[in-house]
Coordinates of C-alpha atoms in Angstrom, one line a residue:
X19 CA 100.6 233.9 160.9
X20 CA 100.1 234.0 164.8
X21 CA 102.2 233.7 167.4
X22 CA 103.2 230.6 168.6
X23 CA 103.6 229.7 172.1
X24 CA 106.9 228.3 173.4
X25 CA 107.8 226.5 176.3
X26 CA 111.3 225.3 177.4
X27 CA 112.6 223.7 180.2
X28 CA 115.8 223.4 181.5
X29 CA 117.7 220.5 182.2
X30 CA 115.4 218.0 180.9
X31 CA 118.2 217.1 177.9
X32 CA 120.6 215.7 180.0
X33 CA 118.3 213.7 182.0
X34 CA 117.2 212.0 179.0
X35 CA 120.8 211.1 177.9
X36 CA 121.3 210.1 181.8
X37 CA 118.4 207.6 181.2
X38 CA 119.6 206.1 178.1
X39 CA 123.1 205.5 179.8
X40 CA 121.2 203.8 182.4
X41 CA 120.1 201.5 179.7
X42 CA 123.6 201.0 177.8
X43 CA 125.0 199.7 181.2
X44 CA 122.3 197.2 181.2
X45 CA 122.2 195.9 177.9
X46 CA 126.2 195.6 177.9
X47 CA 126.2 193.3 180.4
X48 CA 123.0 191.6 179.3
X49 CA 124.4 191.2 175.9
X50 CA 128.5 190.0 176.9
X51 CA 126.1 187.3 179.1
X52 CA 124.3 186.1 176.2
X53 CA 127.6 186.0 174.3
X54 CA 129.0 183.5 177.1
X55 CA 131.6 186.8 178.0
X56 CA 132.8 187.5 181.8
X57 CA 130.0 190.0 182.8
X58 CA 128.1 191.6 185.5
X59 CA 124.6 190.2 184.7
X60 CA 124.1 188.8 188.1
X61 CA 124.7 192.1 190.0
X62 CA 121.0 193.8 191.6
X63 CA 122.4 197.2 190.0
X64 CA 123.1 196.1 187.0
X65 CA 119.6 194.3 186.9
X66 CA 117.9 196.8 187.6
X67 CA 119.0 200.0 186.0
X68 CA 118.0 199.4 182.7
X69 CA 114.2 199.1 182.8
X70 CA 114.6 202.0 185.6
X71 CA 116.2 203.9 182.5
X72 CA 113.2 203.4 180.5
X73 CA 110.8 204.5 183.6
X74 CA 112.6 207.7 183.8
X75 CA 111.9 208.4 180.0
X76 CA 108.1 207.2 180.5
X77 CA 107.7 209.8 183.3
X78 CA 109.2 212.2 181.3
X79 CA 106.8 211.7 178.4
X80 CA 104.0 211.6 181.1
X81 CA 104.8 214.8 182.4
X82 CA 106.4 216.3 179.1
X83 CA 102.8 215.4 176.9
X84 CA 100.4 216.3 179.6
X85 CA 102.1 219.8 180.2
X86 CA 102.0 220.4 176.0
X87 CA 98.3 219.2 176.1
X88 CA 97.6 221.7 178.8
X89 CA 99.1 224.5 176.9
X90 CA 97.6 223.5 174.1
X91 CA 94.2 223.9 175.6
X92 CA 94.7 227.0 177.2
X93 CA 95.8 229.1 174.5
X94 CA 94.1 227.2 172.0
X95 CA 90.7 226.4 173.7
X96 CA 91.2 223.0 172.4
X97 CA 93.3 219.7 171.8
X98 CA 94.2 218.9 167.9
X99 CA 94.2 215.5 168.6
X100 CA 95.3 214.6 164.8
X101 CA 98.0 217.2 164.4
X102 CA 99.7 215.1 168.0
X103 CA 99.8 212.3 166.0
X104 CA 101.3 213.6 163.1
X105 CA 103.9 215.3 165.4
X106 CA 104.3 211.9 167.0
X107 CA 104.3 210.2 163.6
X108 CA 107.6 212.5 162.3
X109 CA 109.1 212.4 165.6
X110 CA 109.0 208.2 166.2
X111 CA 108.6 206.6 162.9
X112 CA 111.1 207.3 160.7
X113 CA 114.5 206.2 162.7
X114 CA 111.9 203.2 164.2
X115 CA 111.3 202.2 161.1
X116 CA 114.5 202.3 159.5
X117 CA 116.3 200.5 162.9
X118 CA 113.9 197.5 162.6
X119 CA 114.5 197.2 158.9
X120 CA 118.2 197.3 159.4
X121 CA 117.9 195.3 162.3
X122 CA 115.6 192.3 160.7
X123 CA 117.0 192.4 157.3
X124 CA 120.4 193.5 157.5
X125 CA 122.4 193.3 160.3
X126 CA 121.5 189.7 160.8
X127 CA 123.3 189.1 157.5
X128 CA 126.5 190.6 158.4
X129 CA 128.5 187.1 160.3
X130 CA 130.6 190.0 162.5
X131 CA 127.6 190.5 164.5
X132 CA 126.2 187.2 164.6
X133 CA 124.4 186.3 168.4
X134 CA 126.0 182.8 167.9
X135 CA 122.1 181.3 168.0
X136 CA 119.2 181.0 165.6
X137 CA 116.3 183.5 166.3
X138 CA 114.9 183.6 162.6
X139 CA 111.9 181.3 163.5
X140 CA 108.9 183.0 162.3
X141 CA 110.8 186.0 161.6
X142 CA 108.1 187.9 159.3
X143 CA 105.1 187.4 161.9
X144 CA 108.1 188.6 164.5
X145 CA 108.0 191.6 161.8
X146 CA 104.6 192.0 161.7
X147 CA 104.3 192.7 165.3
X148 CA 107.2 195.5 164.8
X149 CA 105.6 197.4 161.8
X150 CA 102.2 197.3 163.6
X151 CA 103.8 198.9 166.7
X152 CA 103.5 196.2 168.8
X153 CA 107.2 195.0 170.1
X154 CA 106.2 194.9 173.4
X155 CA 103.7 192.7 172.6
X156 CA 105.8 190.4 170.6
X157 CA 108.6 191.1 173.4
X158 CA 106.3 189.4 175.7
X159 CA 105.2 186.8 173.7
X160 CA 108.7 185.7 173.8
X161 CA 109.4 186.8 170.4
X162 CA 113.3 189.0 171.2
X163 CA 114.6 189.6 168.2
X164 CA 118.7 191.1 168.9
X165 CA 119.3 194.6 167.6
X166 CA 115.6 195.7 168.1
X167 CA 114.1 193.6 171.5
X168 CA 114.6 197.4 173.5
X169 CA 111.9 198.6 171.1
X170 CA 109.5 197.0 173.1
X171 CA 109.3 200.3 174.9
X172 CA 108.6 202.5 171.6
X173 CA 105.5 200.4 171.4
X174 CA 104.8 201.6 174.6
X175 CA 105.3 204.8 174.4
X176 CA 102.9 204.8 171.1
X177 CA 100.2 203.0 172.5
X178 CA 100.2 205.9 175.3
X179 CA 100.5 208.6 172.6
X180 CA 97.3 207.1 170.9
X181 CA 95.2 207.4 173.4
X182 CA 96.3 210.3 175.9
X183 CA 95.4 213.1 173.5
X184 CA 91.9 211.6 173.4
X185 CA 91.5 211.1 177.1
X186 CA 93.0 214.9 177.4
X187 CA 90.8 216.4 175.3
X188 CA 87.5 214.1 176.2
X189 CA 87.7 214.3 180.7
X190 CA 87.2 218.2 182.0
X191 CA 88.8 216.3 185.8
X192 CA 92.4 216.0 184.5
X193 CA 93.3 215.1 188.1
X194 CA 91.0 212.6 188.2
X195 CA 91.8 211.0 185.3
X196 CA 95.6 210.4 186.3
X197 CA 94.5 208.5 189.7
X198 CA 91.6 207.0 187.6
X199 CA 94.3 205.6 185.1
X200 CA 97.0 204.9 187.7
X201 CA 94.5 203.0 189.8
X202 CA 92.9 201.1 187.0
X203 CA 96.6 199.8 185.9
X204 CA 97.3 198.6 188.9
X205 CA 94.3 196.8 189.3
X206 CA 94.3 194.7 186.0
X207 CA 98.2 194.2 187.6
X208 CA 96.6 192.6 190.8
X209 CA 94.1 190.5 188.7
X210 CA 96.5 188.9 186.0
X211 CA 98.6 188.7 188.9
X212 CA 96.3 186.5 190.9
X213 CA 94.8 185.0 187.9
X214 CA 98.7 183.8 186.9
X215 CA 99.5 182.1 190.7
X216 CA 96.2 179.6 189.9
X217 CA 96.9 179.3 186.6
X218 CA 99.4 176.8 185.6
X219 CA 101.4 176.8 183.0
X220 CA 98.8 179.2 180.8
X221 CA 100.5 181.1 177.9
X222 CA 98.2 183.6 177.5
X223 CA 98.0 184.6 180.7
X224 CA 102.1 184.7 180.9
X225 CA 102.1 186.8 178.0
X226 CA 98.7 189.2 179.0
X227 CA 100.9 189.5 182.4
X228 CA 104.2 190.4 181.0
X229 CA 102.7 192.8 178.6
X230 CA 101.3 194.6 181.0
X231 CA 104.2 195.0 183.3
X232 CA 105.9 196.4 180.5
X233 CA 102.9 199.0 179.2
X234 CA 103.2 201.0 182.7
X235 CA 100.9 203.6 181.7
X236 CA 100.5 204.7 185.3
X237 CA 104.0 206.2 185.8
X238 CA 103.6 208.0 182.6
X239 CA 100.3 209.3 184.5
X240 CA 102.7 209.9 188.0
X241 CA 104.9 212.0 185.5
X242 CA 101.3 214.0 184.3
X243 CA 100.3 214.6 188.1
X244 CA 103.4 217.0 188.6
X245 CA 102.8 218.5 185.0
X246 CA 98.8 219.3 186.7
X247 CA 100.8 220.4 190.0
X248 CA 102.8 222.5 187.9
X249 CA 100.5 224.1 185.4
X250 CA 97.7 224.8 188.0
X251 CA 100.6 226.6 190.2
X252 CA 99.1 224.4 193.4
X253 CA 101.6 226.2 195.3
X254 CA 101.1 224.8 198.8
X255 CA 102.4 221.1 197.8
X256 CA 105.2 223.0 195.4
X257 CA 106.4 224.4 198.1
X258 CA 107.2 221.7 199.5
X259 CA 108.1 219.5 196.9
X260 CA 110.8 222.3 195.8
X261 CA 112.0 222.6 199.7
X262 CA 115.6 221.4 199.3
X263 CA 115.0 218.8 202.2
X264 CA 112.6 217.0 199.7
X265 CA 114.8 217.6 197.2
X266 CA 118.2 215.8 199.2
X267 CA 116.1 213.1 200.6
X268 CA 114.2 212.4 196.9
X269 CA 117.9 212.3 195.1
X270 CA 119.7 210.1 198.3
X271 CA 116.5 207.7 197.7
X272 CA 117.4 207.3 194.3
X273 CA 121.0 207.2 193.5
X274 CA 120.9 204.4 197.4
X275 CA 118.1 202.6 195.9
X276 CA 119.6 202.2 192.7
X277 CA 122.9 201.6 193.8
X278 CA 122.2 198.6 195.3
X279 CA 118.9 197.4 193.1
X280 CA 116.9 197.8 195.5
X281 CA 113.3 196.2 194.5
X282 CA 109.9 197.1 195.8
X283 CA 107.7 194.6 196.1
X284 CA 104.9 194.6 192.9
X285 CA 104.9 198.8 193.1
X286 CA 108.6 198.6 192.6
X287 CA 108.4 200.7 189.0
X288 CA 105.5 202.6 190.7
X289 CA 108.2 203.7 193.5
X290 CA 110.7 205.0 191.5
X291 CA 108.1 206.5 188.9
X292 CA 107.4 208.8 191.8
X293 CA 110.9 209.6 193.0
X294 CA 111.6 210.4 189.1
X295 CA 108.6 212.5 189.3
X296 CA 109.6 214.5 192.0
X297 CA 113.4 214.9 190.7
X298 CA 111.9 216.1 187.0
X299 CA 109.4 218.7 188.9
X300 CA 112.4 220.0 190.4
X301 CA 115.2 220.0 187.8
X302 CA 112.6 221.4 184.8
X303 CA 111.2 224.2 186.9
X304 CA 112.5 224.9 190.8
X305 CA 114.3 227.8 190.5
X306 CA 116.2 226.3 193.5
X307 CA 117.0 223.2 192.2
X308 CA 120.1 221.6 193.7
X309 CA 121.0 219.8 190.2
X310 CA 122.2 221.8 187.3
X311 CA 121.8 219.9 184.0
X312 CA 121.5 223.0 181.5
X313 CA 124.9 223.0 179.5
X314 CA 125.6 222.4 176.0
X315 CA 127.1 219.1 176.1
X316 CA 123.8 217.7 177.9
X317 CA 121.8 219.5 175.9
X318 CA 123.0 218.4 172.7
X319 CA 123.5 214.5 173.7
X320 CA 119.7 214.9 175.5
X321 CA 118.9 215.8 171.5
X322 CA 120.1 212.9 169.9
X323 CA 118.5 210.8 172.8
X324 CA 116.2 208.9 170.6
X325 CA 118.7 208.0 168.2
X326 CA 121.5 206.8 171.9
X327 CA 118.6 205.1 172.4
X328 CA 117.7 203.1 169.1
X329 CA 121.4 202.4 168.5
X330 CA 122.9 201.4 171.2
X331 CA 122.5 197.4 170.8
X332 CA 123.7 197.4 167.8
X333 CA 126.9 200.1 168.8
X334 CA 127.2 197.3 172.3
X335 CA 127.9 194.5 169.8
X336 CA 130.5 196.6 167.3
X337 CA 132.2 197.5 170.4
X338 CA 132.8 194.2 172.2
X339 CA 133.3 192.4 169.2
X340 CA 136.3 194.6 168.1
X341 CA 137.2 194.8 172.0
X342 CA 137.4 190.7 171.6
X343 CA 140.0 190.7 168.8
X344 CA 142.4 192.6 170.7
X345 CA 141.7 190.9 174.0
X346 CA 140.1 193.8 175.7
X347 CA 138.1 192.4 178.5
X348 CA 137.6 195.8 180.9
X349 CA 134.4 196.7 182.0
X350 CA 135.2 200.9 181.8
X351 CA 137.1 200.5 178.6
X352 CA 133.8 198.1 176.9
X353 CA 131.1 201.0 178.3
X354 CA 133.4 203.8 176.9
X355 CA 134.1 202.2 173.6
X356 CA 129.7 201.3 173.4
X357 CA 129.1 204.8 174.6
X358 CA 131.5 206.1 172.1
X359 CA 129.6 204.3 169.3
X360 CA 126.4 204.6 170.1
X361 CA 127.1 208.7 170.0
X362 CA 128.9 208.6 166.5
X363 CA 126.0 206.7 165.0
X364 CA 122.7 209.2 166.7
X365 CA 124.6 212.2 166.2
X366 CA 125.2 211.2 162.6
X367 CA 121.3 210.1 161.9
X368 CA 120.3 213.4 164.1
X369 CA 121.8 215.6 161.9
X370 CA 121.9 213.8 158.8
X371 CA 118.4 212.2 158.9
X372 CA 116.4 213.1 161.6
X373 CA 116.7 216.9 161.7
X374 CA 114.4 216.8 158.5
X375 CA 111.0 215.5 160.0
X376 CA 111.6 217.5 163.3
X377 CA 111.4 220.6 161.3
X378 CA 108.7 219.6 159.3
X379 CA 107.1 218.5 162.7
X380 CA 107.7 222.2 163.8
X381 CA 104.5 223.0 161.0
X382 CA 102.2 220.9 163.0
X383 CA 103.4 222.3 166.4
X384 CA 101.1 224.9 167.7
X385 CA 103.2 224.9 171.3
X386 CA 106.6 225.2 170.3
X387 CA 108.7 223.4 172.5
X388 CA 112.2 221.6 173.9
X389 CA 114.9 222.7 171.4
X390 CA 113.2 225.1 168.9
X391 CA 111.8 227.0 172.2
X392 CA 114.3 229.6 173.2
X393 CA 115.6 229.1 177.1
X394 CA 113.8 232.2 178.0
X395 CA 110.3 231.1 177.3
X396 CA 107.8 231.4 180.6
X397 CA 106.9 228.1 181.3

């Protein structure tokens, strides 16, 4: 049997359980609005944190997948381009799969959980949109469906996964091909942009529109320009992306910006893609980072990520419904209690469910990588 390769880098597990967080503060107040309870829905932080929560996982992927690919090629002298979807496949579908039948056919039933509105209407074409990995096409088409409306961004992330092995293996100019996608995003943005202020009152152009603000391919290609930077050793711009004055001034522009929900004007995603960029660069492979993420406790809740992630609507709405019953209106006690759920339920279908596929995964894995690569790997 030969050698595989491994690759590991640090810190990257507790920025993804930092980014689903973000994500849980968001949809706690979004969800105590919906419900009619005292909330923070109104507040630019809270507003903005939980798509900028998503952002940071599709940079990671960006850079994550591109640097894999790379490897891939090097050592292997070409991309299996079936064998990434497979991996993707036994990674993704499984828990998706089983949270959007629990969350179309049984947790509506249960009345503990109930929304307190009808959102059955045309539930199975609703479905349909959901099994052919399309939620953020149903998402935009106005089609939320409670427990599973933040898969929209799994859709996302699959539609990138089905075509970036092909464009990785097809275009020699890797470099170009991350400008060539970034820029080709944002123009279709400018066009249905323009096209939407003379149209009036067009669905299909709402929908085309909102779709596309919600695919954001291009920071997933931001997050693959470091991975280039980084696995071409262009030293003269690592340098000074590593200096720790870009490092303070990246992380002040961040946590400021975010603080106060700052938005940029039509790049706003774009803006942070890159400062998220620059921060993962750093944390997954400066030697001189400034931010040290690489314990056990983040590593093991950056592990059951996926499943924080796929949970946590459901865990939000066990949590303020029993915090209702005894009276418990505090906004620390509600996010520790939904934390606190949505932790018992992915650590439980982590090790009870979805260790299984990852290790079958590892058989289709010819660059082992993130947990089952040991700390010590070159990267």
């Amino acid at each position: 049997m030969l050698k595989k390769e491994k690759i590991y880098f640090p810190n990257l597990n507790g920025l993804r359980f930092i980014a689903a967080f973000m994500v849980i503060i968001h949809h706690l107040e979004q969800i105590k609005f919906v419900l009619g309870l005292k909330n923070y829905w109104d507040n630019s932080f809270v507003l903005v944190i939980g798509k900028l929560g998503v952002i940071l996982f599709f940079v990671l992927s960006g850079f994550l997948i591109t640097y894999l690919l790379l490897s891939e090629e090097k050592f292997y002298k070409k991309i299996s381009v079936k064998q990434f979807y497979v991996r993707r496949i036994l990674r993704i579908w499984p828990l998706y799969f089983f949270v959007i039948l629990m969350g179309f056919f049984v947790l509506p039933e249960i009345d503990f959980l109930s929304y307190g509105y009808d959102y059955t209407n045309n539930l199975m074409i609703k479905f349909g949109f959901f099994v052919f990995m399309l939620p953020n096409l149903a998402l935009a088409m106005g089609a939320a469906v409670p427990f599973v409306a933040h898969l929209w961004s799994i859709g996302t992330e699959e539609q990138f996964y089905l075509v970036w092995p092909i464009f990785m293996k097809k275009i020699k100019n890797k470099m170009g091909l991350m400008f060539f996608v970034i820029l080709f995003y944002l123009l279709i943005k400018v066009i249905l942009f323009l096209i939407k202020m003379k149209t009036v009152n067009s669905a299909i152009i709402d929908t085309l529109y909102t779709y596309w603000n919600h695919f954001n391919i291009d920071c997933m290609a931001i997050g693959g320009v470091m991975a280039l930077l980084l696995f071409y050793n262009k030293s003269k711009i690592l340098k000074i992306l590593y200096s720790t004055a870009v490092q303070i001034f990246n992380i002040a522009l961040i946590i400021v910006f975010i603080s106060f929900g700052v938005k940029i004007p039509f790049f706003h995603y774009e803006f942070y893609a890159i400062l998220f960029s620059v921060l993962i660069l750093n944390i997954a492979s400066n030697s001189k980072n400034i931010i040290k993420l690489e314990n056990c406790l983040f590593n093991y809740l950056g592990k059951i990520s996926y499943g924080i992630y796929m949970y946590h609507a459901v865990s939000i709405i066990i949590a303020i419904k029993i915090l209702q019953i005894i009276k418990v209106e505090n906004f620390v006690i509600q996010l520790v209690t939904a934390t606190s759920f949505t932790l018992i339920l992915a650590s439980l279908s982590y090790e009870l469910f979805e260790k299984r596929f990852l290790k079958f995964k590892r058989k289709f894995s010819k660059i082992v990588s993130g947990d089952f690569a040991t700390k010590t790997s070159k990267i």
